[in-house]
Coordinates of C-alpha atoms in Angstrom, one line a residue:
M88 CA 78.1 125.7 120.4
E89 CA 78.2 129.2 119.0
L90 CA 81.5 130.3 117.6
A91 CA 81.4 133.4 115.5
V92 CA 84.2 134.2 113.0
I93 CA 85.5 137.7 113.3
Q94 CA 88.1 139.5 111.3
H95 CA 90.7 141.2 113.6
E96 CA 92.8 144.0 112.4
D97 CA 96.0 142.3 113.5
L98 CA 95.4 139.2 111.3
G99 CA 98.4 138.3 109.2
M100 CA 98.2 137.9 105.4
D101 CA 98.2 134.1 105.7
D102 CA 95.2 134.2 108.0
M103 CA 93.4 136.7 105.8
N104 CA 93.9 134.5 102.7
L105 CA 92.7 131.5 104.6
H106 CA 89.6 133.4 105.8
Q107 CA 88.9 134.6 102.3
S108 CA 89.2 131.1 100.9
L109 CA 86.8 129.8 103.5
V110 CA 84.3 132.5 102.6
L111 CA 84.6 132.0 98.8
T112 CA 84.8 128.2 98.7
P113 CA 81.5 126.5 97.6
S114 CA 79.6 124.7 100.3
H115 CA 80.2 121.2 99.0
V116 CA 83.9 121.7 99.3
L117 CA 83.6 122.9 102.9
Q118 CA 81.8 119.6 103.7
Q119 CA 84.8 117.6 102.4
R120 CA 87.4 119.7 104.3
T121 CA 86.3 118.7 107.8
L122 CA 89.7 119.8 109.2
A123 CA 89.1 123.5 108.2
I124 CA 88.7 125.5 111.4
S125 CA 88.2 129.3 111.4
P126 CA 91.4 131.2 112.2
S127 CA 89.7 133.3 114.9
Y128 CA 87.0 132.8 117.5
E129 CA 84.8 135.0 119.7
L130 CA 83.9 133.8 123.2
H131 CA 81.5 135.8 125.3
V132 CA 79.8 135.7 128.7
G133 CA 76.6 133.7 128.5
Q134 CA 77.7 131.5 125.7
E135 CA 76.3 127.9 126.2
F136 CA 77.7 124.5 125.5
A137 CA 75.8 121.1 125.5
D138 CA 78.0 119.7 128.3
V139 CA 81.4 120.0 129.9
K140 CA 83.1 118.0 127.1
A141 CA 81.7 120.4 124.5
C142 CA 82.9 123.3 126.5
R143 CA 86.4 121.9 126.8
R144 CA 86.4 121.0 123.1
A145 CA 85.4 124.6 122.1
L146 CA 88.0 126.2 124.3
R147 CA 90.7 123.8 123.0
D148 CA 89.8 124.6 119.4
T149 CA 89.9 128.3 120.2
A150 CA 93.4 128.0 121.7
I151 CA 94.7 126.2 118.7
G152 CA 93.0 128.6 116.3
L153 CA 94.3 131.7 118.0
H154 CA 97.8 130.1 118.6
F155 CA 98.0 130.3 122.3
E156 CA 98.3 127.6 124.9
M157 CA 95.8 127.2 127.7
Q158 CA 96.4 125.9 131.2
T159 CA 93.5 124.2 133.1
I160 CA 93.1 125.5 136.7
K161 CA 89.9 123.6 137.6
S162 CA 87.8 121.0 135.8
D163 CA 85.1 118.9 137.2
K164 CA 81.4 118.0 136.6
T165 CA 80.2 121.5 137.5
R166 CA 83.1 124.0 136.8
F167 CA 85.8 124.6 134.3
T168 CA 88.4 127.3 134.8
A169 CA 91.4 128.0 132.6
K170 CA 94.0 130.7 131.9
C171 CA 96.7 131.4 129.3
A172 CA 99.7 129.2 129.9
T173 CA 102.1 132.2 129.4
E174 CA 103.2 133.6 132.8
G175 CA 101.7 137.1 133.3
C176 CA 99.2 137.0 130.5
P177 CA 95.7 138.1 131.8
W178 CA 93.6 135.9 129.5
R179 CA 91.3 133.8 131.7
I180 CA 87.9 132.1 131.4
H181 CA 85.4 130.5 133.8
A182 CA 82.4 128.3 132.8
A183 CA 79.9 126.6 135.1
K184 CA 77.0 124.1 134.8
L185 CA 73.5 125.4 134.8
P186 CA 71.2 123.9 137.5
G187 CA 69.1 120.9 136.5
V188 CA 70.6 120.5 133.0
P189 CA 74.0 119.3 131.6
T190 CA 74.5 122.7 129.8
F191 CA 77.6 124.7 130.6
T192 CA 77.8 128.5 130.2
I193 CA 80.6 131.0 130.3
R194 CA 80.3 133.0 133.5
T195 CA 83.4 135.3 133.2
I196 CA 86.0 135.9 130.6
N197 CA 89.0 138.2 130.2
D198 CA 89.8 137.7 126.5
S199 CA 92.8 140.1 126.1
H200 CA 96.3 138.6 125.5
T201 CA 99.6 140.4 126.2
C202 CA 101.8 137.3 125.5
G203 CA 101.8 137.5 121.7
G204 CA 100.9 133.8 121.4
I205 CA 103.2 130.8 121.1
S206 CA 106.4 131.0 119.2
H207 CA 107.0 127.2 118.6
L208 CA 105.3 125.0 115.9
G209 CA 103.7 122.5 118.3
H210 CA 100.7 123.0 120.6
Q211 CA 99.9 121.7 124.1
Q212 CA 96.2 121.4 123.3
A213 CA 96.7 119.3 120.1
S214 CA 96.2 116.0 121.9
V215 CA 95.7 112.6 120.3
Q216 CA 91.9 113.0 120.8
W217 CA 92.0 116.3 119.0
V218 CA 93.8 114.8 116.1
A219 CA 91.3 111.9 116.1
N220 CA 88.3 114.4 116.0
S221 CA 90.0 116.4 113.3
V222 CA 90.6 113.6 110.9
E223 CA 87.6 111.4 111.6
Q224 CA 85.6 112.3 108.6
R225 CA 88.6 112.0 106.3
L226 CA 89.4 108.5 107.6
R227 CA 85.8 107.4 107.1
E228 CA 86.0 108.4 103.5
N229 CA 89.6 107.1 103.0
P230 CA 90.7 104.5 105.7
N231 CA 94.0 104.2 103.8
C232 CA 95.0 107.8 104.6
K233 CA 98.6 107.6 106.0
P234 CA 99.8 109.4 109.2
K235 CA 102.2 111.5 107.1
E236 CA 99.2 112.8 105.1
I237 CA 97.4 113.6 108.3
L238 CA 100.4 115.6 109.6
E239 CA 100.6 117.6 106.3
E240 CA 96.9 118.4 106.4
I241 CA 97.0 119.6 110.1
H242 CA 100.1 121.7 109.3
R243 CA 98.5 123.2 106.3
V244 CA 95.1 124.0 107.9
H245 CA 96.1 124.8 111.6
G246 CA 99.8 125.9 111.2
I247 CA 101.0 123.4 113.8
T248 CA 103.5 120.6 113.6
L249 CA 102.9 117.3 115.4
S250 CA 104.9 114.2 115.9
Y251 CA 104.3 111.1 113.7
K252 CA 103.3 109.1 116.8
Q253 CA 100.5 111.6 117.6
A254 CA 99.1 111.3 114.0
W255 CA 99.4 107.5 114.1
R256 CA 97.7 107.2 117.5
G257 CA 94.9 109.6 116.4
K258 CA 94.3 107.5 113.3
E259 CA 94.4 104.2 115.4
R260 CA 91.8 105.7 117.8
I261 CA 89.3 106.5 115.0
M262 CA 90.0 103.2 113.2
A263 CA 89.3 101.3 116.4
A264 CA 86.0 103.1 116.7
M265 CA 85.1 102.3 113.1
R266 CA 86.1 98.7 112.9
G267 CA 85.6 97.6 116.5
S268 CA 88.2 96.7 119.1
F269 CA 90.6 93.7 118.9
E270 CA 88.9 92.2 121.9
E271 CA 85.5 92.4 120.3
G272 CA 86.9 90.6 117.2
Y273 CA 87.7 87.5 119.3
R274 CA 84.4 87.6 121.1
L275 CA 82.4 87.6 117.8
L276 CA 84.4 84.8 116.2
P277 CA 81.8 82.0 117.0
P278 CA 78.9 83.9 115.4
Y279 CA 81.1 85.0 112.5
C280 CA 81.9 81.3 111.8
E281 CA 78.2 80.5 111.8
Q282 CA 77.6 83.4 109.3
V283 CA 80.3 82.1 107.0
K284 CA 78.6 78.6 107.0
R285 CA 75.1 80.1 106.6
T286 CA 75.9 82.5 103.7
N287 CA 78.3 80.1 102.0
P288 CA 76.8 76.5 102.5
G289 CA 79.5 73.8 102.3
S290 CA 82.2 76.1 103.8
I291 CA 84.2 75.1 106.8
A292 CA 84.6 77.6 109.6
S293 CA 85.7 76.6 113.1
V294 CA 87.2 78.4 116.1
Y295 CA 88.9 76.7 119.0
G296 CA 89.7 78.2 122.4
N297 CA 91.8 77.0 125.3
P298 CA 89.6 74.7 127.4
T299 CA 90.8 76.1 130.7
D300 CA 90.3 79.8 130.1
N301 CA 88.6 80.1 126.7
C302 CA 91.5 82.2 125.3
F303 CA 91.7 82.0 121.5
Q304 CA 94.0 79.3 120.1
R305 CA 92.9 78.5 116.5
L306 CA 90.7 79.5 113.6
F307 CA 90.2 77.5 110.3
I308 CA 88.2 78.8 107.4
S309 CA 87.8 77.5 103.8
F310 CA 85.1 78.6 101.5
Q311 CA 83.0 76.1 99.5
A312 CA 83.8 77.9 96.2
S313 CA 87.5 77.4 96.9
I314 CA 87.0 73.7 97.9
Y315 CA 85.0 73.0 94.7
G316 CA 87.4 74.8 92.4
F317 CA 90.5 73.1 93.9
L318 CA 89.1 69.5 93.8
N319 CA 87.4 69.8 90.4
A320 CA 89.6 72.0 88.3
C321 CA 93.0 72.9 89.9
R322 CA 96.2 71.0 89.7
P323 CA 96.9 68.6 92.6
L324 CA 99.5 71.0 93.9
L325 CA 99.5 72.9 97.3
G326 CA 101.8 75.5 98.7
L327 CA 102.1 76.1 102.4
D328 CA 103.2 79.4 103.8
R329 CA 102.6 81.7 106.8
T330 CA 102.8 85.4 107.8
F331 CA 103.2 86.8 111.2
L332 CA 100.3 89.1 112.2
K333 CA 100.9 92.7 113.3
S334 CA 97.7 93.1 115.3
K335 CA 97.5 93.9 119.1
Y336 CA 97.6 90.2 120.0
L337 CA 100.0 89.0 117.3
G338 CA 99.5 85.4 116.1
T339 CA 100.3 83.8 112.8
L340 CA 98.2 83.4 109.6
L341 CA 98.7 80.0 107.9
L342 CA 97.8 79.6 104.2
A343 CA 97.3 76.6 101.9
T344 CA 97.1 77.7 98.3
G345 CA 96.7 75.9 95.0
F346 CA 97.4 77.1 91.5
D347 CA 94.8 77.5 88.7
G348 CA 95.4 76.5 85.0
D349 CA 96.8 79.9 84.2
G350 CA 99.4 79.8 87.0
G351 CA 97.4 82.2 89.3
L352 CA 97.3 81.6 93.1
F353 CA 94.1 79.9 94.2
P354 CA 93.8 80.2 98.1
L355 CA 92.2 77.1 99.5
A356 CA 92.3 77.4 103.3
F357 CA 93.3 79.9 106.0
G358 CA 94.3 79.2 109.6
V359 CA 94.9 81.7 112.4
V360 CA 96.8 80.4 115.4
D361 CA 98.0 82.1 118.6
E362 CA 101.6 81.2 117.7
E363 CA 103.5 79.2 115.0
N364 CA 104.7 75.9 116.4
D365 CA 104.7 72.2 115.5
D366 CA 101.4 71.5 117.2
N367 CA 99.6 74.2 115.3
W368 CA 101.0 73.1 111.9
M369 CA 99.9 69.6 112.7
W370 CA 96.4 70.8 113.5
F371 CA 96.2 72.9 110.4
L372 CA 97.3 70.0 108.1
S373 CA 94.9 67.7 109.9
E374 CA 92.0 70.2 109.2
L375 CA 93.2 70.4 105.6
H376 CA 93.2 66.6 105.3
N377 CA 89.6 66.4 106.7
L378 CA 88.5 69.1 104.3
L379 CA 89.8 67.2 101.3
E380 CA 88.7 63.7 102.5
V381 CA 85.1 64.8 103.2
N382 CA 84.7 66.4 99.8
T383 CA 86.1 63.6 97.6
E384 CA 86.1 59.9 97.7
N385 CA 89.4 59.6 95.9
M386 CA 91.6 62.3 97.4
P387 CA 94.2 63.2 94.7
R388 CA 97.9 62.4 95.4
L389 CA 99.1 65.8 96.2
T390 CA 102.4 67.6 95.6
I391 CA 103.1 69.9 98.6
L392 CA 105.6 72.7 98.6
S393 CA 106.9 74.5 101.7
D394 CA 110.0 75.6 103.6
R395 CA 110.1 72.1 105.1
Q396 CA 110.4 73.1 108.8
K397 CA 109.9 70.3 111.2
G398 CA 106.3 71.0 112.1
I399 CA 105.3 71.0 108.5
V400 CA 107.3 67.9 107.6
D401 CA 105.7 65.9 110.5
G402 CA 102.2 67.3 109.7
V403 CA 102.5 66.3 106.0
E404 CA 103.8 62.8 106.8
A405 CA 101.0 62.2 109.3
N406 CA 98.1 63.6 107.3
F407 CA 99.3 63.1 103.6
P408 CA 101.5 60.1 103.8
T409 CA 101.3 59.5 100.0
A410 CA 102.0 63.2 99.0
F411 CA 105.2 64.4 97.4
H412 CA 106.7 67.0 99.7
G413 CA 109.3 69.4 98.2
F414 CA 111.2 72.4 99.2
C415 CA 110.0 75.8 98.1
M416 CA 112.9 77.1 96.1
R417 CA 112.3 80.7 97.2
H418 CA 113.1 79.8 100.8
L419 CA 116.0 77.6 99.8
S420 CA 117.6 80.2 97.6
E421 CA 117.2 83.0 100.1
S422 CA 119.0 80.8 102.8
F423 CA 121.7 80.0 100.2
R424 CA 122.1 83.7 99.3
K425 CA 122.5 84.8 102.9
E426 CA 125.1 82.1 103.4
F427 CA 127.3 82.9 100.4
N428 CA 126.1 86.3 99.1
N429 CA 127.0 85.5 95.5
T430 CA 124.5 86.2 92.7
L431 CA 126.2 83.9 90.2
L432 CA 126.0 81.0 92.6
V433 CA 122.3 81.7 93.3
N434 CA 121.6 81.8 89.6
L435 CA 123.4 78.4 89.1
L436 CA 121.4 77.0 92.0
W437 CA 118.1 78.0 90.2
D438 CA 119.5 76.5 86.9
A439 CA 120.2 73.3 88.8
A440 CA 116.6 73.3 90.2
H441 CA 115.1 73.9 86.7
A442 CA 117.2 71.2 85.0
L443 CA 114.9 68.5 83.6
T444 CA 117.5 65.6 83.5
V445 CA 120.1 64.3 86.0
I446 CA 122.9 65.0 83.5
E447 CA 121.9 68.7 83.2
F448 CA 121.6 68.9 87.0
E449 CA 125.0 67.5 87.8
A450 CA 126.6 69.8 85.2
K451 CA 125.3 72.8 87.1
I452 CA 126.4 71.5 90.4
L453 CA 129.9 71.0 89.0
E454 CA 129.9 74.6 87.8
I455 CA 129.0 75.7 91.4
E456 CA 131.8 73.4 92.7
E457 CA 134.4 75.1 90.5
I458 CA 133.5 78.5 92.0
S459 CA 133.0 77.4 95.6
Q460 CA 133.5 73.9 97.1
D461 CA 131.8 75.1 100.3
A462 CA 128.7 76.1 98.3
A463 CA 128.6 72.8 96.5
Y464 CA 128.9 71.0 99.9
W465 CA 126.1 73.1 101.3
I466 CA 123.8 72.1 98.4
R467 CA 124.7 68.4 98.4
R468 CA 123.7 68.2 102.1
I469 CA 120.1 68.8 101.0
P470 CA 118.7 65.7 99.2
P471 CA 118.0 66.8 95.6
R472 CA 114.7 64.7 95.6
L473 CA 113.3 67.5 97.8
W474 CA 114.0 70.4 95.5
A475 CA 115.5 69.6 92.1
T476 CA 113.1 69.0 89.2
A477 CA 115.4 66.2 87.8
Y478 CA 115.0 64.1 91.0
F479 CA 111.6 65.2 92.3
E480 CA 109.2 62.3 92.1
G481 CA 106.0 64.4 92.1
T482 CA 104.6 66.7 89.4
R483 CA 105.1 70.4 90.0
F484 CA 103.8 71.6 86.7
G485 CA 106.8 74.0 86.5
H486 CA 106.1 75.5 90.0
L487 CA 109.3 75.6 92.1
T488 CA 108.1 78.1 94.7
A489 CA 105.3 78.5 97.1
N490 CA 106.0 82.2 97.9
I491 CA 102.3 82.8 98.7
V492 CA 102.8 85.7 101.1
E493 CA 105.2 87.6 98.7
S494 CA 102.6 87.2 95.9
L495 CA 99.8 88.4 98.2
N496 CA 102.0 91.0 99.8
T497 CA 100.1 94.1 98.5
W498 CA 97.0 93.5 100.6
I499 CA 97.8 90.6 103.0
L500 CA 100.4 92.9 104.8
E501 CA 97.7 95.5 105.4
A502 CA 95.2 93.0 106.5
S503 CA 97.6 91.4 109.0
G504 CA 97.3 94.5 111.3
L505 CA 93.5 94.5 111.6
P506 CA 91.3 92.9 114.2
I507 CA 90.8 89.2 113.4
I508 CA 87.3 89.4 111.9
Q509 CA 88.2 92.5 109.9
M510 CA 91.3 90.6 108.6
M511 CA 89.2 87.6 107.6
E512 CA 86.7 89.8 105.9
C513 CA 89.4 91.6 104.0
I514 CA 90.6 88.2 102.8
R515 CA 87.1 87.1 101.9
R516 CA 86.4 90.3 100.0
Q517 CA 89.6 89.9 98.0
L518 CA 88.7 86.3 97.2
M519 CA 85.2 87.3 96.2
T520 CA 86.6 89.9 93.9
W521 CA 89.2 87.6 92.4
F522 CA 86.6 84.9 91.6
N523 CA 84.3 87.3 89.9
E524 CA 87.0 89.1 87.9
R525 CA 88.7 85.9 86.8
R526 CA 85.3 84.3 85.9
E527 CA 84.4 87.3 83.7
T528 CA 87.8 87.5 82.1
S529 CA 87.7 83.9 81.1
M530 CA 84.4 84.4 79.4
Q531 CA 86.2 86.6 76.9
W532 CA 88.7 83.9 75.9
T533 CA 88.1 82.2 72.6
S534 CA 91.1 79.9 72.6
I535 CA 91.1 76.2 73.7
L536 CA 93.9 76.7 76.2
V537 CA 94.4 79.4 78.8
P538 CA 96.7 82.3 77.6
S539 CA 99.9 81.1 79.4
A540 CA 99.4 77.5 78.0
E541 CA 98.7 78.9 74.5
R542 CA 101.9 80.8 74.6
R543 CA 104.0 77.8 75.6
V544 CA 102.4 75.6 72.9
A545 CA 102.9 78.3 70.3
E546 CA 106.6 78.5 71.3
A547 CA 106.9 74.7 71.1
L548 CA 105.2 74.8 67.6
E549 CA 107.7 77.4 66.4
R550 CA 110.7 75.3 67.5
A551 CA 109.2 72.0 66.3
R552 CA 109.1 73.2 62.7
T553 CA 112.9 72.7 62.3
Y554 CA 112.9 69.2 63.9
Q555 CA 113.2 65.9 61.9
V556 CA 110.7 63.2 62.9
L557 CA 111.1 59.5 62.3
R558 CA 108.2 57.2 63.2
A559 CA 108.7 53.7 64.8
N560 CA 105.1 52.7 65.2
E561 CA 101.7 54.3 65.8
A562 CA 102.8 55.8 69.1
E563 CA 106.6 55.9 69.2
F564 CA 108.7 58.6 67.4
E565 CA 112.4 59.6 67.2
V566 CA 112.8 63.4 67.0
I567 CA 116.2 64.7 65.8
S568 CA 117.1 68.3 66.5
H569 CA 120.3 70.4 66.9
E570 CA 120.1 69.6 70.7
G571 CA 120.3 65.9 70.1
T572 CA 117.9 63.0 69.7
N573 CA 114.8 62.4 71.8
I574 CA 112.2 59.6 71.9
V575 CA 108.5 60.5 72.1
D576 CA 105.7 58.2 73.1
I577 CA 102.3 59.9 72.4
R578 CA 100.3 57.1 73.9
N579 CA 101.9 57.5 77.3
R580 CA 102.4 61.2 76.8
C581 CA 106.1 61.2 77.6
C582 CA 109.3 62.4 76.1
L583 CA 112.9 61.6 76.9
C584 CA 113.6 65.2 77.8
R585 CA 110.9 64.9 80.5
G586 CA 109.3 68.3 79.6
W587 CA 106.0 66.7 78.7
Q588 CA 105.7 64.7 81.9
L589 CA 106.8 67.5 84.2
Y590 CA 104.8 70.5 82.8
G591 CA 101.7 68.7 81.5
L592 CA 102.0 70.4 78.1
P593 CA 103.6 68.8 75.0
C594 CA 107.3 69.8 74.6
A595 CA 108.7 70.9 71.2
H596 CA 109.7 67.2 70.5
A597 CA 106.2 66.0 71.3
V598 CA 104.7 68.7 69.2
A599 CA 106.9 67.7 66.2
A600 CA 105.8 64.1 66.6
L601 CA 102.1 65.0 66.9
L602 CA 102.3 67.2 63.8
S603 CA 103.9 64.5 61.8
C604 CA 101.0 62.2 62.3
R605 CA 98.4 65.0 62.0
Q606 CA 97.2 64.9 65.6
N607 CA 95.6 67.9 67.3
V608 CA 98.2 69.2 69.8
H609 CA 95.6 70.7 72.1
R610 CA 94.1 67.3 72.7
F611 CA 97.3 66.1 74.3
T612 CA 97.5 68.7 77.1
E613 CA 96.4 68.2 80.7
S614 CA 92.7 69.2 81.2
C615 CA 93.6 71.8 83.8
F616 CA 95.1 74.0 81.1
T617 CA 91.9 74.2 79.1
V618 CA 89.6 77.3 79.2
A619 CA 86.6 75.1 80.0
T620 CA 88.4 73.8 83.2
Y621 CA 89.5 77.3 84.1
R622 CA 85.9 78.5 84.0
K623 CA 85.0 75.6 86.2
T624 CA 87.7 76.6 88.7
Y625 CA 85.9 79.9 89.3
S626 CA 82.3 78.8 88.6
Q627 CA 81.2 79.0 92.2
T628 CA 80.6 82.2 94.1
I629 CA 82.0 83.5 97.4
H630 CA 79.0 85.3 98.9
P631 CA 79.0 88.4 101.1
I632 CA 78.5 88.3 104.9
P633 CA 76.0 90.7 106.5
D634 CA 77.1 93.3 109.0
K635 CA 77.6 92.2 112.5
T636 CA 74.6 94.2 113.8
L637 CA 72.3 91.7 112.0
W638 CA 73.9 88.5 113.2
K639 CA 71.8 88.1 116.3
E640 CA 68.6 88.7 114.3
L641 CA 69.6 86.3 111.5
S642 CA 70.5 83.6 114.1
E643 CA 67.1 83.5 115.7
G644 CA 65.5 80.1 115.3
D645 CA 68.8 78.5 114.4
P646 CA 70.0 76.3 117.4
N647 CA 73.6 76.4 116.1
G648 CA 73.4 80.2 115.7
S649 CA 72.0 80.7 119.1
K650 CA 74.7 78.5 120.6
S651 CA 77.4 80.4 118.9
M652 CA 76.1 83.7 120.2
E653 CA 76.5 82.3 123.7
M654 CA 80.0 81.0 123.2
I655 CA 82.7 83.3 124.5
V656 CA 86.3 83.5 123.1
H657 CA 88.8 85.7 124.9
P658 CA 91.9 87.2 123.3
P659 CA 95.1 85.2 123.4
K660 CA 97.6 86.0 126.1
S661 CA 100.3 87.2 123.7
L662 CA 100.5 90.9 123.3
R663 CA 102.4 93.0 120.7
P664 CA 105.6 94.4 122.1
P665 CA 106.0 98.2 122.3
G666 CA 107.5 100.0 119.3
R667 CA 106.7 100.3 115.7
P668 CA 105.7 96.9 114.1
R669 CA 108.2 95.2 111.8
K670 CA 107.1 95.4 108.2
K671 CA 109.6 92.9 106.7
R672 CA 109.0 89.2 107.2
V673 CA 111.5 87.2 109.3
R674 CA 111.8 83.7 107.9
A675 CA 112.1 80.8 110.4
E676 CA 115.4 79.7 109.0
D677 CA 116.9 83.1 109.6
R678 CA 116.0 83.3 113.3
G679 CA 118.9 82.7 115.6
R680 CA 121.5 83.4 112.9
V681 CA 124.7 85.0 114.0
K682 CA 125.0 88.5 112.5
R683 CA 127.9 89.2 110.2
V684 CA 130.6 91.2 112.0
V685 CA 131.4 94.3 110.0
H686 CA 135.0 95.7 110.0
C687 CA 136.3 99.2 109.5
S688 CA 139.2 99.4 107.1
R689 CA 140.3 102.8 108.5
C690 CA 140.7 102.1 112.2
N691 CA 140.8 98.3 112.1
Q692 CA 138.0 98.1 114.7
T693 CA 134.7 96.0 114.4
G694 CA 131.1 97.2 114.6
H695 CA 131.1 100.0 112.0
F696 CA 132.2 100.8 108.4
R697 CA 134.8 103.2 107.1
T698 CA 132.1 105.7 106.1
T699 CA 130.8 106.0 109.7
C700 CA 134.1 105.8 111.5
A701 CA 134.5 108.5 114.2
A702 CA 138.1 107.7 115.2
P703 CA 140.5 110.7 115.0
I704 CA 142.7 110.9 111.9

């Protein structure tokens, strides 16, 4: 395609400045600015194009560059004829295919305009495909480029204004070409699972389709490094959560996450299901049970935190009958806030949840009752053994929430709109980076305990200096402070305040007792808080997975790999509804809630506020 830049006498100052900047800009900058198109084009009889598509593209770019709209009169495999869209303007062009080759050439052209160009800011030829071609290179360099930035770039370079939807669709078209289609993602799931197991031996990766039509139903993935770290170094505590996917075929991502010694999230397993229901939660927890049972002879007695919807409760009871299952306080407090919309009441609810003793708990509930009896009744309907620290039978190590998705929100939300394999690869890369970064960071620590535990012990040491300690025998102590008297048993690692038992770190009373008998406080902490154990948590590596173009070659000679290449998984039948995807999570307990009726204080009608009232004065 030959397009020569010429400088017309009727060019405006803006066009002249743009032309000069293009001439004076160094070549390496021109390569980065792929959107930069010359402000004027010359077309002439005999000019050739590789094929009809190249011809159309060149004429479209010319129309956009010269700010006139073009109307196609005839377009087929052998001919292309177009004229200026303005009625009465003589501009017209005709191109035809050369015999025996796909090349198109301009046969006739009348390149004079009498219309003066378009007067509006849009452009008929600025199609979604044109937007896609214009921003392709930029998106390859920066896939996170937003549609708003694309609009600004097109307006700056071409002087036209497009809709947000055009920019969004243009970006989606290029992203689909770069990352593959959503349908291809499901088709490649079986070989992807085989690659996960091949590159990360000991990992679990399974995909399940509907037996009748092979449509996708479930995917379960857990990396060997995560399994090893959880079983050998993490606290026996799991949080369950989910997030709804924003991809073309929707679905739900289920997560099971532990917590490392420094309080950081430690993702253990991921499940993708076609929809969130009781059966899928039962399946996910069954896979989780099999994972833990296969990898350890003595599966730890877990503490599980979730929003306690029916499917999760039944799944935990069936697969982890000995586990302690508690409410995630984040879910509970949000439901409470929506019901009563009172910050003071919400804060008192959290104080009640944190209370270590029954006396402290009941005191907070009484405070709530004094403010609102309905709120107190709402709280008492939920058994405190499911959420309150004072009554909870398991060990939470201070964790009251399992707000996994909120903590991972910065990248999990973006991943949730990708094709399924791209999403799982985004998760794997994030985990791989976390493991490496946390492993390297821990190598710089010189203390015995992880930083968060060191801070808690240091605070306890500071408070313990003012306590009076009386010794009863080699293990039992009476510790007197301004708060009252507490009994400490260092042999059984317990204190009457229950802080030592619940958090796994000596409380201030226990620290005072240990100091009085010259014991090393660090020796009386749970092993999961030590730096040595933390390093063990991230000692294994999550390995990269080769590009999909190499999977077939790598699977040759492997019977399982060959079988997976033959297995076909179709997309699920659920499709994303039209419209812009919802960005904010909708919790299960909020679905079906009756919306609060708003009331106008000006006209006494419902459905609007005073500030938006349109009734006559």
